[in-house]
Short mmCIF file of C-alpha atoms in Angstrom, two decimals:
data_model
loop_
_atom_site.label_atom_id
_atom_site.label_comp_id
_atom_site.label_asym_id
_atom_site.label_seq_id
_atom_site.Cartn_x
_atom_site.Cartn_y
_atom_site.Cartn_z
CA MET A 1 0.00 0.00 0.00
CA ASP A 2 2.74 2.39 -0.99
CA GLY A 3 2.12 6.10 -1.40
CA CYS A 4 -1.61 6.04 -0.68
CA GLY A 5 -3.66 9.06 0.39
CA THR A 6 -5.89 9.62 3.40
CA THR A 7 -9.49 8.52 2.94
CA GLY A 8 -9.96 4.91 3.97
CA ILE A 9 -6.68 4.08 2.32
CA PHE A 10 -5.42 1.52 4.81
CA GLU A 11 -8.58 -0.58 5.02
CA LEU A 12 -8.35 -4.18 3.87
CA GLN A 13 -11.01 -3.49 1.23
CA GLN A 14 -9.25 -0.61 -0.49
CA THR A 15 -11.47 1.61 -2.60
CA LYS A 16 -9.34 4.71 -3.04
CA CYS A 17 -5.63 5.31 -3.41
CA ILE A 18 -3.91 8.67 -3.90
CA MET A 19 -0.23 8.83 -4.69
CA TYR A 20 1.71 11.35 -2.62
CA LYS A 21 4.34 13.53 -4.23
CA THR A 22 6.77 13.52 -1.30
CA LEU A 23 5.81 10.59 0.95
CA HIS A 24 5.65 6.82 0.81
CA THR A 25 3.34 4.98 3.18
CA ASP A 26 3.07 1.35 4.17
CA VAL A 27 1.03 -0.52 6.78
CA SER A 28 2.12 -3.80 8.35
CA ASP A 29 0.83 -5.32 11.60
CA ARG A 30 -1.15 -2.15 12.36
CA ILE A 31 2.02 -0.01 12.17
CA LEU A 32 2.02 2.76 9.57
CA THR A 33 5.46 3.65 8.19
CA VAL A 34 5.72 7.10 6.62
CA THR A 35 8.86 7.82 4.59
CA ILE A 36 9.66 11.40 3.58
CA ASP A 37 10.98 10.92 0.07
CA ARG A 38 13.06 13.86 -1.18
CA PRO A 39 16.54 12.32 -0.95
CA ASP A 40 17.96 14.73 -3.56
CA LYS A 41 17.02 17.56 -1.16
CA LEU A 42 18.03 15.59 1.94
CA ASN A 43 14.29 15.20 2.63
CA ALA A 44 13.92 18.91 3.43
CA LEU A 45 10.50 20.09 4.57
CA ASN A 46 8.75 22.15 1.93
CA LYS A 47 5.09 23.18 1.70
CA THR A 48 4.11 19.96 -0.05
CA VAL A 49 5.79 17.74 2.55
CA MET A 50 4.09 19.63 5.38
CA LYS A 51 0.68 19.44 3.70
CA GLU A 52 1.02 15.73 3.03
CA LEU A 53 2.29 15.04 6.54
CA LYS A 54 -0.83 16.72 7.89
CA GLU A 55 -2.99 14.43 5.76
CA VAL A 56 -1.13 11.35 7.02
CA VAL A 57 -1.39 12.47 10.66
CA ASP A 58 -5.14 12.92 10.18
CA GLU A 59 -5.25 9.34 8.92
CA ILE A 60 -3.38 8.11 12.00
CA TYR A 61 -6.01 9.74 14.23
CA GLU A 62 -9.01 8.52 12.27
CA ASN A 63 -8.14 5.04 10.97
CA LYS A 64 -9.01 2.18 13.29
CA ASP A 65 -6.64 -0.15 11.42
CA ILE A 66 -3.63 1.92 12.54
CA SER A 67 -2.39 1.51 16.12
CA SER A 68 0.96 3.32 15.83
CA ALA A 69 3.24 4.96 13.29
CA ILE A 70 6.85 5.54 12.26
CA ILE A 71 8.21 8.62 10.51
CA THR A 72 11.54 8.20 8.71
CA GLY A 73 13.48 9.59 5.75
CA ALA A 74 14.42 8.10 2.39
CA GLY A 75 18.04 7.15 1.75
CA GLN A 76 20.92 6.85 4.19
CA LYS A 77 22.01 10.49 4.49
CA ALA A 78 19.12 12.32 6.08
CA PHE A 79 15.99 11.93 8.16
CA VAL A 80 15.11 15.54 7.42
CA ALA A 81 17.97 18.01 6.98
CA GLY A 82 15.80 21.04 7.74
CA ALA A 83 13.29 23.26 6.00
CA ASP A 84 13.50 24.17 2.33
CA ILE A 85 15.25 27.53 2.71
CA SER A 86 14.41 28.57 -0.84
CA GLU A 87 10.79 28.93 0.29
CA PHE A 88 11.83 31.43 3.00
CA MET A 89 13.04 34.07 0.58
CA GLY A 90 10.86 37.16 0.44
CA LEU A 91 8.55 36.21 3.30
CA THR A 92 7.19 39.06 5.42
CA LYS A 93 6.97 39.05 9.21
CA GLU A 94 3.30 38.05 9.01
CA GLU A 95 4.03 35.30 6.48
CA GLY A 96 6.84 34.02 8.69
CA GLN A 97 4.50 33.83 11.66
CA ALA A 98 1.90 32.01 9.55
CA LEU A 99 4.56 29.52 8.43
CA SER A 100 5.55 28.93 12.05
CA ALA A 101 1.92 28.55 13.13
CA TYR A 102 1.30 25.91 10.47
CA GLY A 103 4.35 23.94 11.61
CA HIS A 104 3.34 24.32 15.26
CA ASN A 105 -0.16 23.06 14.58
CA LEU A 106 1.11 20.05 12.64
CA PHE A 107 3.74 19.14 15.22
CA PHE A 108 1.24 19.62 18.06
CA ARG A 109 -0.99 17.11 16.25
CA ILE A 110 1.91 14.64 16.18
CA ALA A 111 2.78 15.21 19.85
CA SER A 112 -0.90 14.93 20.81
CA SER A 113 -1.62 11.77 18.84
CA PRO A 114 -3.32 9.17 21.06
CA LYS A 115 -1.46 6.54 19.04
CA PRO A 116 2.34 6.41 19.47
CA ILE A 117 4.40 7.99 16.67
CA ALA A 118 8.12 7.14 16.63
CA ALA A 119 10.87 8.89 14.68
CA ALA A 120 13.33 6.50 13.00
CA ILE A 121 16.23 8.83 12.35
CA ASN A 122 18.42 7.53 9.53
CA GLY A 123 20.81 10.47 9.16
CA PHE A 124 20.77 14.26 9.56
CA ALA A 125 17.93 15.65 11.71
CA LEU A 126 18.56 19.37 11.56
CA GLY A 127 16.35 22.42 12.01
CA GLY A 128 12.77 21.46 11.17
CA GLY A 129 13.89 17.84 10.96
CA CYS A 130 15.06 17.86 14.56
CA GLU A 131 11.82 19.61 15.52
CA LEU A 132 9.80 16.93 13.71
CA ALA A 133 11.72 14.18 15.51
CA MET A 134 11.20 15.88 18.88
CA ALA A 135 7.45 16.15 18.27
CA CYS A 136 7.31 12.35 17.98
CA HIS A 137 6.79 10.38 21.16
CA PHE A 138 10.22 8.79 21.04
CA ARG A 139 13.25 8.64 18.79
CA LEU A 140 15.53 5.88 17.54
CA CYS A 141 18.56 6.60 15.36
CA VAL A 142 21.51 5.10 13.54
CA GLN A 143 25.04 5.59 14.82
CA THR A 144 25.77 8.11 12.05
CA ALA A 145 22.78 10.36 12.80
CA LYS A 146 23.39 14.02 13.63
CA PHE A 147 21.06 16.47 15.32
CA GLY A 148 20.95 20.23 15.57
CA GLN A 149 19.04 23.51 15.52
CA PRO A 150 21.30 25.68 13.34
CA GLU A 151 18.75 28.41 12.60
CA VAL A 152 20.94 31.13 14.14
CA ASN A 153 23.24 30.66 11.14
CA LEU A 154 20.38 32.00 9.01
CA GLY A 155 19.46 34.86 11.32
CA LEU A 156 16.47 32.83 12.53
CA ILE A 157 15.31 30.83 15.52
CA PRO A 158 13.70 27.38 15.55
CA GLY A 159 10.13 27.95 14.38
CA TYR A 160 8.30 24.64 14.78
CA GLY A 161 8.54 24.21 18.55
CA GLY A 162 12.27 23.60 18.84
CA THR A 163 12.97 26.22 21.50
CA GLN A 164 10.46 24.48 23.76
CA ARG A 165 10.86 20.78 23.05
CA LEU A 166 14.67 20.76 23.08
CA VAL A 167 14.60 22.35 26.54
CA GLN A 168 12.03 19.77 27.65
CA LEU A 169 14.15 16.87 26.45
CA VAL A 170 17.72 17.86 27.34
CA GLY A 171 17.41 20.73 29.82
CA LYS A 172 17.81 24.49 29.44
CA GLY A 173 21.60 24.70 29.61
CA ARG A 174 22.30 22.05 27.00
CA ALA A 175 19.47 23.28 24.79
CA LEU A 176 20.71 26.86 24.82
CA GLU A 177 24.26 25.80 24.01
CA ILE A 178 23.09 23.69 21.06
CA MET A 179 20.76 26.38 19.68
CA LEU A 180 23.05 29.37 20.22
CA SER A 181 26.14 27.68 18.78
CA GLY A 182 24.22 26.02 15.94
CA ARG A 183 26.47 22.98 16.31
CA MET A 184 25.59 19.41 15.37
CA VAL A 185 25.14 16.74 18.03
CA GLU A 186 26.44 13.23 17.34
CA ALA A 187 24.20 10.23 18.00
CA THR A 188 26.07 9.04 21.10
CA GLU A 189 25.88 12.47 22.73
CA ALA A 190 22.21 12.74 21.78
CA HIS A 191 21.57 9.41 23.49
CA VAL A 192 23.46 10.38 26.64
CA MET A 193 21.55 13.67 26.99
CA GLY A 194 18.16 12.01 26.43
CA LEU A 195 17.38 13.32 22.97
CA VAL A 196 17.10 9.78 21.57
CA ASN A 197 15.91 6.56 23.19
CA TYR A 198 17.95 3.98 21.27
CA ILE A 199 20.88 3.83 18.84
CA VAL A 200 21.29 0.99 16.34
CA THR A 201 24.60 0.21 14.68
CA GLU A 202 23.35 -0.63 11.19
CA GLN A 203 20.88 1.16 8.91
CA ASP A 204 18.88 -2.00 8.25
CA GLU A 205 18.32 -2.47 11.99
CA LEU A 206 16.60 0.90 12.44
CA LEU A 207 13.10 0.11 11.22
CA THR A 208 13.27 -3.41 12.67
CA LYS A 209 14.04 -2.08 16.16
CA THR A 210 11.40 0.65 15.85
CA ARG A 211 8.74 -1.84 14.77
CA GLU A 212 9.68 -4.18 17.63
CA LEU A 213 9.15 -1.38 20.13
CA LEU A 214 5.82 -0.32 18.64
CA SER A 215 4.66 -3.95 18.42
CA ILE A 216 5.12 -4.26 22.18
CA ILE A 217 3.10 -1.08 22.76
CA ASN A 218 0.40 -2.20 20.31
CA GLU A 219 -0.29 -5.17 22.59
CA LYS A 220 -1.25 -2.86 25.46
CA ALA A 221 -4.69 -1.38 26.18
CA PRO A 222 -5.20 1.38 23.56
CA LEU A 223 -7.18 3.71 25.81
CA ALA A 224 -4.54 3.41 28.53
CA VAL A 225 -1.80 4.14 25.99
CA ALA A 226 -3.70 7.24 24.84
CA ARG A 227 -4.10 8.53 28.38
CA VAL A 228 -0.45 7.94 29.25
CA ILE A 229 0.51 10.09 26.25
CA GLU A 230 -1.96 12.77 27.33
CA CYS A 231 -0.70 12.88 30.92
CA ALA A 232 2.97 12.89 29.87
CA ASN A 233 2.27 15.78 27.48
CA ILE A 234 0.64 17.78 30.24
CA ALA A 235 3.64 17.15 32.51
CA ALA A 236 5.97 18.36 29.73
CA GLY A 237 3.77 21.30 28.73
CA ASP A 238 3.45 19.80 25.24
CA GLY A 239 0.72 18.61 22.91
CA VAL A 240 -3.01 19.20 23.27
CA ALA A 241 -4.96 17.51 26.04
CA PHE A 242 -7.75 15.15 25.04
CA SER A 243 -10.05 16.77 27.60
CA GLY A 244 -9.73 20.54 27.45
CA PRO A 245 -11.51 23.65 28.77
CA ASP A 246 -14.13 23.36 26.00
CA GLY A 247 -15.09 19.87 27.08
CA TRP A 248 -13.72 18.17 23.96
CA GLU A 249 -12.88 14.52 24.44
CA ALA A 250 -10.96 12.58 21.80
CA ASP A 251 -12.02 9.28 20.35
CA PRO A 252 -8.64 7.79 19.34
CA PHE A 253 -10.38 5.12 17.31
CA GLY A 254 -12.33 6.98 14.65
CA GLY A 255 -13.83 10.13 16.15
CA ASP A 256 -13.18 13.79 15.48
CA ALA A 257 -9.64 15.03 16.05
CA ALA A 258 -8.75 17.91 18.32
CA GLU A 259 -8.27 21.41 17.10
CA SER A 260 -4.58 22.07 17.66
CA GLU A 261 -4.46 25.82 17.07
CA VAL A 262 -2.51 27.61 19.75
CA LYS A 263 -4.02 30.92 20.82
CA ALA A 264 -2.22 33.43 22.97
CA ASP A 265 -5.41 34.41 24.79
CA ASP A 266 -6.31 30.89 25.95
CA GLY A 267 -5.26 31.63 29.47
CA ILE A 268 -3.33 28.35 29.35
CA GLU A 269 0.10 29.07 30.79
CA VAL A 270 1.87 26.12 29.13
CA TRP A 271 1.28 27.51 25.64
CA ASN A 272 3.11 30.78 26.24
CA GLY A 273 6.55 29.60 25.14
CA PHE A 274 5.20 28.12 21.92
CA VAL A 275 3.21 31.27 21.14
CA LEU A 276 6.24 33.47 21.79
CA GLU A 277 8.34 31.29 19.49
CA GLN A 278 5.84 31.78 16.65
CA GLU A 279 5.92 35.56 17.13
CA ALA A 280 9.71 35.72 17.37
CA PHE A 281 10.17 33.45 14.33
CA GLY A 282 8.00 35.77 12.27
CA GLU A 283 9.82 38.86 13.52
CA CYS A 284 13.10 37.41 12.23
CA PHE A 285 11.72 37.67 8.70
CA GLY A 286 11.60 41.45 9.11
CA THR A 287 15.38 41.62 9.69
CA GLU A 288 18.19 42.18 7.22
CA ASP A 289 20.19 39.50 9.02
CA MET A 290 17.63 36.83 8.10
CA LYS A 291 17.72 37.89 4.44
CA GLU A 292 21.52 37.79 4.51
CA GLY A 293 21.60 34.43 6.29
CA ALA A 294 19.19 32.76 3.87
CA MET A 295 20.94 34.24 0.82
CA ALA A 296 24.36 33.16 2.10
CA PHE A 297 23.04 29.65 2.68
CA LEU A 298 21.69 29.40 -0.86
CA GLU A 299 24.89 30.92 -2.29
CA LYS A 300 27.02 28.55 -0.15
CA ARG A 301 29.02 31.32 1.52
CA LYS A 302 29.55 32.58 5.06
CA PRO A 303 26.94 35.18 6.12
CA VAL A 304 27.88 38.67 7.30
CA PHE A 305 25.42 39.69 10.02
CA ARG A 306 25.01 43.34 11.04
CA GLY A 307 22.47 43.08 13.85
CA VAL A 308 19.65 44.76 11.92
#
């Protein structure tokens, strides 16, 4: 069932199949494997990838034949090596904030999924790729994987939740050092600091190990699994609770999904850092430094920042 779209696509009696442009999908033993397939671009996140990921995440919520999911990247070089910087050129402050909000909403949906979603990290997980991995419930990687939030090199900040989730996972001091230096983190260091759960030595072991872990979880009580995820998210200040102030209650097995928009006037304290990140990400697009950083990246030269 490779590359199928979102409406009833994983049912045994398949009636509709839509080929994705940037993703491959496969279901086996109630585990959905989603492969981001832009290896020539190191699987960078562009608008099409983000749109199609949203469709797949909706399917995870709604399809009773899916109990858990894996997100990985095509090839052996990259999980996701960041956002597609060419799409950043010319964006206004407001457009930058809208871009960030879209990424936040999608990654909140992943973090809030009542069904476990694991990241199988097969190479570089940088920028938006690291943020995507951190939005997943746990992370497994190969020995050659590298992680990082190098947005400062572009005159930007992480815009899809990275300033919040990296702090949650590794602590404020380590997170600040990684984000402010823009350096890459090797797999062993990532494991020691708690950014990843497991390291495998060979590429062909990665999906096998990830499926083994999810198969164990799939044997547990689904409602209990969903509530554990919910409670852990609340403890971490992440995701969207199944039972919120509006009385919404999720049905993880075919009901309506939660609205994952983050509003600054909720009165919910835990959202403040995510809201601030969206605003600050957009503000970066109004700076000359961001324009210089993005242009230097595309021109493969060192940027010259002037603090304006």
